Amino acid sequence: MKKIMATIGVAVLLTGSSFAQNAETAPAKKAEFKKERRHDMMADIPNLTEEQKAEIQKIKAESRKNSEPQRKEVKDLRSKLNALKTAENPDQQQINSLIDKSAKMKAEMEKSRTASELKVRSILTPEQRKFVDAQRKEKMEMREKKHMERKEIK
């Protein structure tokens, strides 16, 4: 009986450690997968001039540069929030404060992202805007479909 229990104990430890290793490498694999899947929408926009491409690149670069500190701060807030939630004696007021701050930061990021999108739209011709709008609508429909499929699985 002791041998069986010892064998089971060793099996549980080995299985648990292998899952921990997979969990550690999962974010890196996910980021790599997303990077591979990312598609440059600019390449698909019909009749895009070199001037338009240059201006869009400039807007995107500026947007990335401006949003990086915000993304870092939101990530830090999320870490602090998780630490507070799992504390021995969680402080609800502190947690609520961080949630509010995180929501405010996300709203600011969304406003900035929208401003960049509007700048890009202003550069495009009406036909190009129609194309981009159709692409965006298609993407949203695909996301909604995936969301509904996930709901059905549960």
mmCIF file of C-alpha atoms in Angstrom, residues 4-152:
data_model
loop_
_atom_site.group_PDB
_atom_site.id
_atom_site.type_symbol
_atom_site.label_atom_id
_atom_site.label_comp_id
_atom_site.label_asym_id
_atom_site.label_seq_id
_atom_site.Cartn_x
_atom_site.Cartn_y
_atom_site.Cartn_z
ATOM 1 C CA ILE A 4 1.260 2.531 -4.348
ATOM 2 C CA MET A 5 0.822 5.789 -2.426
ATOM 3 C CA ALA A 6 4.465 6.736 -3.041
ATOM 4 C CA THR A 7 4.098 6.027 -6.767
ATOM 5 C CA ILE A 8 0.926 8.121 -6.934
ATOM 6 C CA GLY A 9 2.635 10.949 -5.039
ATOM 7 C CA VAL A 10 5.591 10.984 -7.433
ATOM 8 C CA ALA A 11 3.261 10.913 -10.448
ATOM 9 C CA VAL A 12 1.279 13.871 -9.084
ATOM 10 C CA LEU A 13 4.456 15.879 -8.467
ATOM 11 C CA LEU A 14 5.830 15.177 -11.928
ATOM 12 C CA THR A 15 2.541 16.011 -13.620
ATOM 13 C CA GLY A 16 2.149 19.236 -11.642
ATOM 14 C CA SER A 17 5.645 20.449 -12.469
ATOM 15 C CA SER A 18 5.161 19.796 -16.181
ATOM 16 C CA PHE A 19 1.941 21.845 -16.155
ATOM 17 C CA ALA A 20 3.779 24.671 -14.386
ATOM 18 C CA GLN A 21 6.439 24.690 -17.083
ATOM 19 C CA ASN A 22 3.780 24.829 -19.812
ATOM 20 C CA ALA A 23 2.050 27.725 -18.044
ATOM 21 C CA GLU A 24 5.303 29.696 -17.927
ATOM 22 C CA THR A 25 5.992 29.336 -21.654
ATOM 23 C CA ALA A 26 2.381 29.843 -22.765
ATOM 24 C CA PRO A 27 2.429 33.694 -22.838
ATOM 25 C CA ALA A 28 5.556 33.734 -24.991
ATOM 26 C CA LYS A 29 4.053 31.245 -27.429
ATOM 27 C CA LYS A 30 0.785 33.184 -27.518
ATOM 28 C CA ALA A 31 2.597 36.459 -28.272
ATOM 29 C CA GLU A 32 4.612 34.770 -31.022
ATOM 30 C CA PHE A 33 1.434 33.294 -32.521
ATOM 31 C CA LYS A 34 -0.326 36.675 -32.457
ATOM 32 C CA LYS A 35 2.665 38.313 -34.136
ATOM 33 C CA GLU A 36 2.559 35.733 -36.934
ATOM 34 C CA ARG A 37 -1.199 36.186 -37.397
ATOM 35 C CA ARG A 38 -1.031 39.973 -37.388
ATOM 36 C CA HIS A 39 -1.759 41.275 -40.826
ATOM 37 C CA ASP A 40 -0.890 44.669 -42.178
ATOM 38 C CA MET A 41 -4.221 46.129 -43.259
ATOM 39 C CA MET A 42 -2.402 48.811 -45.219
ATOM 40 C CA ALA A 43 -1.229 46.206 -47.697
ATOM 41 C CA ASP A 44 -4.861 45.440 -48.599
ATOM 42 C CA ILE A 45 -6.143 48.993 -49.041
ATOM 43 C CA PRO A 46 -6.640 49.577 -52.774
ATOM 44 C CA ASN A 47 -4.808 52.380 -54.590
ATOM 45 C CA LEU A 48 -2.872 53.557 -51.550
ATOM 46 C CA THR A 49 -0.312 56.145 -52.617
ATOM 47 C CA GLU A 50 3.224 56.328 -51.266
ATOM 48 C CA GLU A 51 2.324 59.592 -49.510
ATOM 49 C CA GLN A 52 -0.644 57.941 -47.810
ATOM 50 C CA LYS A 53 1.509 54.981 -46.755
ATOM 51 C CA ALA A 54 4.158 57.282 -45.293
ATOM 52 C CA GLU A 55 1.579 59.340 -43.410
ATOM 53 C CA ILE A 56 -0.155 56.233 -42.029
ATOM 54 C CA GLN A 57 3.196 54.812 -40.902
ATOM 55 C CA LYS A 58 3.942 58.105 -39.159
ATOM 56 C CA ILE A 59 0.564 58.072 -37.370
ATOM 57 C CA LYS A 60 1.009 54.437 -36.300
ATOM 58 C CA ALA A 61 4.540 55.061 -35.009
ATOM 59 C CA GLU A 62 3.415 58.097 -33.033
ATOM 60 C CA SER A 63 0.471 56.170 -31.612
ATOM 61 C CA ARG A 64 2.686 53.265 -30.520
ATOM 62 C CA LYS A 65 5.189 55.640 -28.941
ATOM 63 C CA ASN A 66 2.481 57.494 -27.014
ATOM 64 C CA SER A 67 0.608 54.390 -25.883
ATOM 65 C CA GLU A 68 3.583 52.369 -24.593
ATOM 66 C CA PRO A 69 3.785 54.104 -21.174
ATOM 67 C CA GLN A 70 0.009 53.747 -20.781
ATOM 68 C CA ARG A 71 0.110 50.026 -21.593
ATOM 69 C CA LYS A 72 2.932 49.551 -19.091
ATOM 70 C CA GLU A 73 0.991 51.409 -16.416
ATOM 71 C CA VAL A 74 -2.158 49.338 -17.019
ATOM 72 C CA LYS A 75 -0.067 46.171 -16.775
ATOM 73 C CA ASP A 76 1.446 47.385 -13.490
ATOM 74 C CA LEU A 77 -2.018 48.234 -12.161
ATOM 75 C CA ARG A 78 -3.236 44.746 -13.085
ATOM 76 C CA SER A 79 -0.313 43.201 -11.181
ATOM 77 C CA LYS A 80 -0.981 45.353 -8.117
ATOM 78 C CA LEU A 81 -4.670 44.520 -8.306
ATOM 79 C CA ASN A 82 -3.974 40.789 -8.428
ATOM 80 C CA ALA A 83 -1.625 41.114 -5.458
ATOM 81 C CA LEU A 84 -4.277 42.989 -3.468
ATOM 82 C CA LYS A 85 -6.966 40.464 -4.331
ATOM 83 C CA THR A 86 -4.857 37.577 -3.086
ATOM 84 C CA ALA A 87 -3.591 39.329 0.060
ATOM 85 C CA GLU A 88 -4.284 37.839 3.470
ATOM 86 C CA ASN A 89 -6.633 40.729 4.316
ATOM 87 C CA PRO A 90 -7.720 42.357 1.040
ATOM 88 C CA ASP A 91 -8.528 46.064 1.264
ATOM 89 C CA GLN A 92 -11.709 46.595 -0.764
ATOM 90 C CA GLN A 93 -11.204 50.377 -0.968
ATOM 91 C CA GLN A 94 -7.688 49.990 -2.385
ATOM 92 C CA ILE A 95 -8.926 47.365 -4.835
ATOM 93 C CA ASN A 96 -11.775 49.615 -5.978
ATOM 94 C CA SER A 97 -9.372 52.535 -6.358
ATOM 95 C CA LEU A 98 -7.071 50.494 -8.607
ATOM 96 C CA ILE A 99 -10.031 49.237 -10.635
ATOM 97 C CA ASP A 100 -11.178 52.823 -11.177
ATOM 98 C CA LYS A 101 -7.685 53.948 -12.122
ATOM 99 C CA SER A 102 -7.305 51.031 -14.547
ATOM 100 C CA ALA A 103 -10.683 51.774 -16.156
ATOM 101 C CA LYS A 104 -9.730 55.434 -16.549
ATOM 102 C CA MET A 105 -6.408 54.484 -18.169
ATOM 103 C CA LYS A 106 -8.132 52.067 -20.545
ATOM 104 C CA ALA A 107 -10.632 54.771 -21.513
ATOM 105 C CA GLU A 108 -7.771 57.177 -22.255
ATOM 106 C CA MET A 109 -6.059 54.523 -24.356
ATOM 107 C CA GLU A 110 -9.277 53.909 -26.305
ATOM 108 C CA LYS A 111 -9.658 57.648 -26.940
ATOM 109 C CA SER A 112 -6.080 57.833 -28.192
ATOM 110 C CA ARG A 113 -6.552 54.764 -30.400
ATOM 111 C CA THR A 114 -9.743 56.255 -31.851
ATOM 112 C CA ALA A 115 -7.991 59.571 -32.542
ATOM 113 C CA SER A 116 -5.302 57.710 -34.487
ATOM 114 C CA GLU A 117 -7.900 55.761 -36.447
ATOM 115 C CA LEU A 118 -9.691 58.994 -37.341
ATOM 116 C CA LYS A 119 -6.413 60.563 -38.502
ATOM 117 C CA VAL A 120 -5.820 57.580 -40.773
ATOM 118 C CA ARG A 121 -9.394 57.759 -42.107
ATOM 119 C CA SER A 122 -8.921 61.442 -42.949
ATOM 120 C CA ILE A 123 -6.036 60.493 -45.255
ATOM 121 C CA LEU A 124 -8.050 57.925 -47.192
ATOM 122 C CA THR A 125 -10.265 58.509 -50.207
ATOM 123 C CA PRO A 126 -14.000 57.696 -49.898
ATOM 124 C CA GLU A 127 -13.479 54.396 -51.778
ATOM 125 C CA GLN A 128 -10.602 53.425 -49.493
ATOM 126 C CA ARG A 129 -12.698 54.259 -46.411
ATOM 127 C CA LYS A 130 -15.494 52.011 -47.715
ATOM 128 C CA PHE A 131 -12.967 49.216 -48.113
ATOM 129 C CA VAL A 132 -11.532 49.707 -44.609
ATOM 130 C CA ASP A 133 -15.039 49.903 -43.108
ATOM 131 C CA ALA A 134 -16.045 46.655 -44.832
ATOM 132 C CA GLN A 135 -12.869 44.960 -43.564
ATOM 133 C CA ARG A 136 -13.540 46.174 -40.019
ATOM 134 C CA LYS A 137 -17.162 44.988 -40.180
ATOM 135 C CA GLU A 138 -16.045 41.562 -41.390
ATOM 136 C CA LYS A 139 -13.482 41.335 -38.586
ATOM 137 C CA MET A 140 -16.101 42.290 -35.979
ATOM 138 C CA GLU A 141 -18.512 39.670 -37.316
ATOM 139 C CA MET A 142 -15.802 37.014 -37.116
ATOM 140 C CA ARG A 143 -15.042 37.977 -33.503
ATOM 141 C CA GLU A 144 -18.720 37.841 -32.627
ATOM 142 C CA LYS A 145 -19.047 34.430 -34.261
ATOM 143 C CA LYS A 146 -16.056 33.106 -32.287
ATOM 144 C CA HIS A 147 -17.517 34.579 -29.111
ATOM 145 C CA MET A 148 -20.842 32.878 -29.723
ATOM 146 C CA GLU A 149 -19.095 29.570 -30.447
ATOM 147 C CA ARG A 150 -17.230 29.811 -27.133
ATOM 148 C CA LYS A 151 -20.499 30.508 -25.330
ATOM 149 C CA GLU A 152 -22.073 27.416 -26.905
#
